[in-house]
C-alpha positions as YAML, in Angstrom:
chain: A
units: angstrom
residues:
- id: 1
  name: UNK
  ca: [15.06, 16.14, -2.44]
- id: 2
  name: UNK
  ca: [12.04, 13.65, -2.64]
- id: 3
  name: UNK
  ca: [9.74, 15.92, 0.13]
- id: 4
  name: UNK
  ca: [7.72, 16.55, -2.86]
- id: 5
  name: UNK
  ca: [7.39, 12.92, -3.90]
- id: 6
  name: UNK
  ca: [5.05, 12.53, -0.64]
- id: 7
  name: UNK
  ca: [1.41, 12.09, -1.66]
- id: 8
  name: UNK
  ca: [2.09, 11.81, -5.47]
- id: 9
  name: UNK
  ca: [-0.55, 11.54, -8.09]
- id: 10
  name: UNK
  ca: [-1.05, 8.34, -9.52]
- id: 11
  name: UNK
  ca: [-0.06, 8.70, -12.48]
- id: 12
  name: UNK
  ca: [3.39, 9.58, -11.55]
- id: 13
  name: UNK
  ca: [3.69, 7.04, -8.99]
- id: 14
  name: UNK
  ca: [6.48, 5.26, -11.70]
- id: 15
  name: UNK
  ca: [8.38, 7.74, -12.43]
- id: 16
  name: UNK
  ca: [8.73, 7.96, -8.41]
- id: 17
  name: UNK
  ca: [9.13, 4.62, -7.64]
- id: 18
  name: UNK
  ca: [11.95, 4.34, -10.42]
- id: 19
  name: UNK
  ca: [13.60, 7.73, -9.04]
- id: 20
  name: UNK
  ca: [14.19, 6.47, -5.28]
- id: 21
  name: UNK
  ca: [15.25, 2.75, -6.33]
- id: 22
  name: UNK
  ca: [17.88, 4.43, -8.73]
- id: 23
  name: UNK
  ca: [18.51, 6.97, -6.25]
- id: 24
  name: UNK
  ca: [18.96, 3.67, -2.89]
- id: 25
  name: UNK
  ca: [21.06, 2.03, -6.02]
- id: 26
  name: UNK
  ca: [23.71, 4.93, -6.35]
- id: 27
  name: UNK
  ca: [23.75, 4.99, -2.22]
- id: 28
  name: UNK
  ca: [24.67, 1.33, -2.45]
- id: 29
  name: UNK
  ca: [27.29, 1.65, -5.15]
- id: 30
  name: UNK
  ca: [29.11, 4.05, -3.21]
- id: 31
  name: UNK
  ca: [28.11, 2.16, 0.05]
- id: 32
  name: UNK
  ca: [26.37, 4.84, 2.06]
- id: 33
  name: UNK
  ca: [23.54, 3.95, 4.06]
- id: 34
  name: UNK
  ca: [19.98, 5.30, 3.05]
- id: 35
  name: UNK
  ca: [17.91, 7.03, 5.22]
- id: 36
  name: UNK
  ca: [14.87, 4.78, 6.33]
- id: 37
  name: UNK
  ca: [12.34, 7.46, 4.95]
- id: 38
  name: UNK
  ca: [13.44, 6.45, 1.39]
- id: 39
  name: UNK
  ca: [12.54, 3.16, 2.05]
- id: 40
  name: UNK
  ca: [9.43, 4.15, 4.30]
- id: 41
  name: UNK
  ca: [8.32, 6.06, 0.77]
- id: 42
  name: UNK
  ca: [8.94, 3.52, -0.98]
- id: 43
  name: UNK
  ca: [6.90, 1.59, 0.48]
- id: 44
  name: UNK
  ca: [4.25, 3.60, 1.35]
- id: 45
  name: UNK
  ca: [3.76, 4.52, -2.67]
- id: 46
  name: UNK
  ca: [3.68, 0.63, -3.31]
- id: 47
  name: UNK
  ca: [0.92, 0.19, -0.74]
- id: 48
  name: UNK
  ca: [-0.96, 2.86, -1.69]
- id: 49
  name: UNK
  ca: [-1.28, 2.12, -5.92]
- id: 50
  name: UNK
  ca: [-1.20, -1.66, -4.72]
- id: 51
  name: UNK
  ca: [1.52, -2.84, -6.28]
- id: 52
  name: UNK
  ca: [2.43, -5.62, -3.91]
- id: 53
  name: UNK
  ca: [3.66, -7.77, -5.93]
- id: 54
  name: UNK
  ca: [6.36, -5.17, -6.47]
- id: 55
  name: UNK
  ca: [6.70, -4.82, -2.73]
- id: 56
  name: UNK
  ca: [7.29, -8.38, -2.33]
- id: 57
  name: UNK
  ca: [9.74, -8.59, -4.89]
- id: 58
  name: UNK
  ca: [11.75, -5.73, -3.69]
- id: 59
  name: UNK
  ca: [11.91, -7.56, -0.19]
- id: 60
  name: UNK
  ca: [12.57, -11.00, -1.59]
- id: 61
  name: UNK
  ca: [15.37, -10.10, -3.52]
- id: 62
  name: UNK
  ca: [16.88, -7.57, -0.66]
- id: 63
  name: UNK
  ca: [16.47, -4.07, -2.85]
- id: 64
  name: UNK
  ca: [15.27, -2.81, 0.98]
- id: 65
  name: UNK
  ca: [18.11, -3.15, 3.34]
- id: 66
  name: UNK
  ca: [16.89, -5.28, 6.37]
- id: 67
  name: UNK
  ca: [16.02, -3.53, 9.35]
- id: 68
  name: UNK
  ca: [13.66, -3.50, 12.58]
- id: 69
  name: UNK
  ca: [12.25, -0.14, 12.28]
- id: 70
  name: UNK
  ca: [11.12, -1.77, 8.29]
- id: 71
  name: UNK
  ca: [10.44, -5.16, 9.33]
- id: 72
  name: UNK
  ca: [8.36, -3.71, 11.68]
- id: 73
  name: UNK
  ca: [6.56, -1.27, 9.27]
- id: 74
  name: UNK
  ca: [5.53, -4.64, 7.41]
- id: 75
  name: UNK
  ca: [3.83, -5.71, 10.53]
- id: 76
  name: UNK
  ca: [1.93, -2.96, 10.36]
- id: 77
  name: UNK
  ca: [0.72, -3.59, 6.35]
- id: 78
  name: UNK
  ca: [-0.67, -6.90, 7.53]
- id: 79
  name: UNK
  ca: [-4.33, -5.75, 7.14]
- id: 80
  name: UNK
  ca: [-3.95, -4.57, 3.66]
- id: 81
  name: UNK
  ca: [-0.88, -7.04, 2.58]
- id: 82
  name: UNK
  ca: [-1.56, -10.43, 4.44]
- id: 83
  name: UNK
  ca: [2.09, -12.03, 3.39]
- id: 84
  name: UNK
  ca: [3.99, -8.69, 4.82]
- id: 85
  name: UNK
  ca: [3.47, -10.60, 8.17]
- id: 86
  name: UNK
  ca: [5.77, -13.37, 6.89]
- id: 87
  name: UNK
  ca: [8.28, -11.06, 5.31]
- id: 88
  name: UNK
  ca: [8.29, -9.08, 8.57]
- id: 89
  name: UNK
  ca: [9.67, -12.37, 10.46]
- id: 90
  name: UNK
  ca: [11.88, -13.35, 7.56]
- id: 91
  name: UNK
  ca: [13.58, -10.39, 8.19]
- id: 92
  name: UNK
  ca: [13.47, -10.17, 11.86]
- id: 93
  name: UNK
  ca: [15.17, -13.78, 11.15]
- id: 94
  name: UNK
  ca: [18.02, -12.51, 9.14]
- id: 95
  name: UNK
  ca: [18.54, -9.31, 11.41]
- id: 96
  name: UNK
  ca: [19.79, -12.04, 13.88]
- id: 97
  name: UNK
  ca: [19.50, -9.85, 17.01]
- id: 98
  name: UNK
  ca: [15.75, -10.29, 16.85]
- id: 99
  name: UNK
  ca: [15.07, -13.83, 18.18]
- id: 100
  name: UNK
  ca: [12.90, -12.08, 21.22]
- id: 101
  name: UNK
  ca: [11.05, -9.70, 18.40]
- id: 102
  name: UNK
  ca: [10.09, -12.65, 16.38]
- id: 103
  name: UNK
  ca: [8.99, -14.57, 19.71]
- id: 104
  name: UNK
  ca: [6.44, -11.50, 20.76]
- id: 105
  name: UNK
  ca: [5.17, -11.05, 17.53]
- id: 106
  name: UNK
  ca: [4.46, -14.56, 17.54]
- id: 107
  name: UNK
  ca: [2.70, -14.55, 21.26]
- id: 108
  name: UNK
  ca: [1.03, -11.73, 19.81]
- id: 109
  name: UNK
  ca: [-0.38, -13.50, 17.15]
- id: 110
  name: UNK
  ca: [-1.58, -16.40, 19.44]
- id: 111
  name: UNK
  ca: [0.78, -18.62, 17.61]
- id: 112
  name: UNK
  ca: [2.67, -19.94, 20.59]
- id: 113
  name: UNK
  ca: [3.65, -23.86, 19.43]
- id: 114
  name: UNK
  ca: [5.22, -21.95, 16.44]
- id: 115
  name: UNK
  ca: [6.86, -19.22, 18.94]
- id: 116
  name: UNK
  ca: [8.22, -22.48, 20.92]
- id: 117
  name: UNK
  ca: [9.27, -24.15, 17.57]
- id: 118
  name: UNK
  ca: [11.45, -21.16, 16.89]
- id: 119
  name: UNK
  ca: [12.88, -20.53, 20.09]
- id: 120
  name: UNK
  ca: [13.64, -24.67, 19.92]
- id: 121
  name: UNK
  ca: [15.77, -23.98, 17.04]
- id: 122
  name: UNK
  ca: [17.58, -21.19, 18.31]
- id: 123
  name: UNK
  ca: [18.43, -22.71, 20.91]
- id: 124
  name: UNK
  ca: [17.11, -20.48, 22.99]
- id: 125
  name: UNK
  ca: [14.26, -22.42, 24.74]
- id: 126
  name: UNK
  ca: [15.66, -22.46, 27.64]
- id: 127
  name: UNK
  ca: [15.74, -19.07, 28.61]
- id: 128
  name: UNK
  ca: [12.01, -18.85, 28.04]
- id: 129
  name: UNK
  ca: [9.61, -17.47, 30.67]
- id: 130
  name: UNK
  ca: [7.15, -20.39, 31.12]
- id: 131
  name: UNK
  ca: [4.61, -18.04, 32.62]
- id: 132
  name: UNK
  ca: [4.31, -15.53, 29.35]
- id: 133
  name: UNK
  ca: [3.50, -18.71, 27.35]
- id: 134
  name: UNK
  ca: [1.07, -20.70, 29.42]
- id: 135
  name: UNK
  ca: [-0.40, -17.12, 30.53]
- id: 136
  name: UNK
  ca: [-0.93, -16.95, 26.66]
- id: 137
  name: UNK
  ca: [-2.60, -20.55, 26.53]
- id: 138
  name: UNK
  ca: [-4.93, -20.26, 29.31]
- id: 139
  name: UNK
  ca: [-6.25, -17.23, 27.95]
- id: 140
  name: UNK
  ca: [-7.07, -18.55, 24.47]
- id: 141
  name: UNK
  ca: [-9.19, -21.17, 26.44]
- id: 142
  name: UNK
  ca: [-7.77, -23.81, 24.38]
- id: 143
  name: UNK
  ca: [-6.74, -26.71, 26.75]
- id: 144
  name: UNK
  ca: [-5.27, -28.94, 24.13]
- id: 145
  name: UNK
  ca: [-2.95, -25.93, 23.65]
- id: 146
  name: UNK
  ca: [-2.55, -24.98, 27.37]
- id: 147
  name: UNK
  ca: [-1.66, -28.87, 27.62]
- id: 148
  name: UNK
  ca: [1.16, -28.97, 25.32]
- id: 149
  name: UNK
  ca: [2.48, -25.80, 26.22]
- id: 150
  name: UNK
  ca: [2.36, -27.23, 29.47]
- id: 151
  name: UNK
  ca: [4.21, -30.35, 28.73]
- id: 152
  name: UNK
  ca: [6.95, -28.34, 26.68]
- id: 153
  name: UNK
  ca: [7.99, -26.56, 29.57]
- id: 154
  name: UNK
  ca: [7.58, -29.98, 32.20]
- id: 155
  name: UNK
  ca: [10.08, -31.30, 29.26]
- id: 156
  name: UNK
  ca: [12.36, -28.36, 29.10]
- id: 157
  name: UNK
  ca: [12.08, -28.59, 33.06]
- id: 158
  name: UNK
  ca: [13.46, -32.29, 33.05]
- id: 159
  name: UNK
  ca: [16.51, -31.27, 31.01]
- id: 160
  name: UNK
  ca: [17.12, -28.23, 32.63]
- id: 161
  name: UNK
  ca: [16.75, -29.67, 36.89]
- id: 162
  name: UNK
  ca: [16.15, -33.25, 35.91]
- id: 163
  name: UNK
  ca: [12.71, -32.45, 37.72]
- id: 164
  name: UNK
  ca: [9.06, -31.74, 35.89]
- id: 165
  name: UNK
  ca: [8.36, -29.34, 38.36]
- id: 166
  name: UNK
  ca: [8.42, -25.25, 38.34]
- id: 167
  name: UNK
  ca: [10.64, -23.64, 40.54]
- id: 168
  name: UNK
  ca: [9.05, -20.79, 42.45]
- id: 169
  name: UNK
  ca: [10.76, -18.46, 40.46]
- id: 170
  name: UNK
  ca: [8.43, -19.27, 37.68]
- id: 171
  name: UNK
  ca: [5.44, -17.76, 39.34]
- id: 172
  name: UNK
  ca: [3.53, -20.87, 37.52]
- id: 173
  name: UNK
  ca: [1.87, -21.93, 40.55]
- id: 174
  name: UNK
  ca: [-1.52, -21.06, 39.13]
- id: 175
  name: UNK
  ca: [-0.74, -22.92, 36.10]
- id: 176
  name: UNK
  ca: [0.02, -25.93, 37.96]
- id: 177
  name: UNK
  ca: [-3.30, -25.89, 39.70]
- id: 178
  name: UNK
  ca: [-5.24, -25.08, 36.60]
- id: 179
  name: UNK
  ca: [-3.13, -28.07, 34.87]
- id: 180
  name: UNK
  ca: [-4.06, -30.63, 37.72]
- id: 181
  name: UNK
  ca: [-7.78, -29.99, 37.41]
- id: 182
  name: UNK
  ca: [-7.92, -29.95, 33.91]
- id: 183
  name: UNK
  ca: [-5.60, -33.21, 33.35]
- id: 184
  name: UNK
  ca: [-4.53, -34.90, 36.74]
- id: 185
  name: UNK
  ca: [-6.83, -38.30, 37.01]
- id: 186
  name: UNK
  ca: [-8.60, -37.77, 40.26]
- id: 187
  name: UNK
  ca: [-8.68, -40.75, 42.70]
- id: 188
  name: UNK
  ca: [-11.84, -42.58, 43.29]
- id: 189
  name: UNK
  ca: [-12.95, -42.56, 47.08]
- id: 190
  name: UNK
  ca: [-14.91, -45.78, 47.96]
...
């Protein structure tokens, strides 16, 4: 029914957006599940007259059922809609079964003390791989970061063995040595 819809004119992009959201309303009256190429269009004729603020309202307020395959369309608009990256992990949040979606797309990001924040309060910190974040750390060649990344997992380490140390299952032992050159006090030789 809305094929035709794809690649409207502008001047008809109302009368389009107002057909599919009455359209996804009469689905959710009668509690059938819309297809996620409604929404997709939806979105996609938002984006494309830049009506964002629209797009942002219909997310805020849950018009657009919540789902990865969407949430992770939103990723995608970052470039042209900075604030879809937040409403991508808002929803990843409320999805629930996303925790380890929301931690790569933070990694990805380079935002890795706000990846560790969330896994913190999911409690899922620790069941984290130590080696994906302080391979992420090293690489941005930020030491004060590689350092507290560092000492988050020594931490999570004490609670966990009662011991600082990695266990060789880590694979952290290059960490370790890049760690004790970068912050270990060296001893003086006389």
């Amino acid at each position: 029914v809305f094929s035709p819809f794809d690649g409207v004119k502008a001047m008809q992009y109302k009368f389009f957006v107002a057909a599919i959201t009455e359209y996804l309303r009469s689905l959710s009256t009668y509690q059938i599940n819309a297809q996620h190429f409604l929404y997709e269009m939806l979105i996609k004729l938002f984006v494309d007259n830049k009506l964002f603020y629209q797009l942002h309202q219909f997310l805020q307020y849950h018009a657009l059922t919540d789902s990865k395959p969407l949430a992770c369309l939103l990723l995608s608009l970052e470039s042209v809609y900075p604030p879809a990256f937040q409403l991508a992990l808002d929803m990843f949040k409320r999805l629930a079964t996303s925790n380890d979606d929301i931690v790569h797309v933070l990694l990805s990001k380079n935002q890795l003390v706000a990846a560790l924040r969330f896994l913190r309060s999911v409690g899922r910190e620790e069941s984290a791989s130590p080696r994906v974040f302080l391979e992420a750390a090293s690489n941005s060649g930020d030491f004060v970061l590689f350092f507290h990344v560092y000492k988050f997992f020594e931490d999570r380490n004490m609670r966990q063995r009662r011991r600082p140390d990695f266990i060789p299952a880590d694979r952290c032992e290059h960490f370790v040595a890049l760690y004790n050159s970068q912050f270990r006090t060296k001893k003086r030789t006389k």
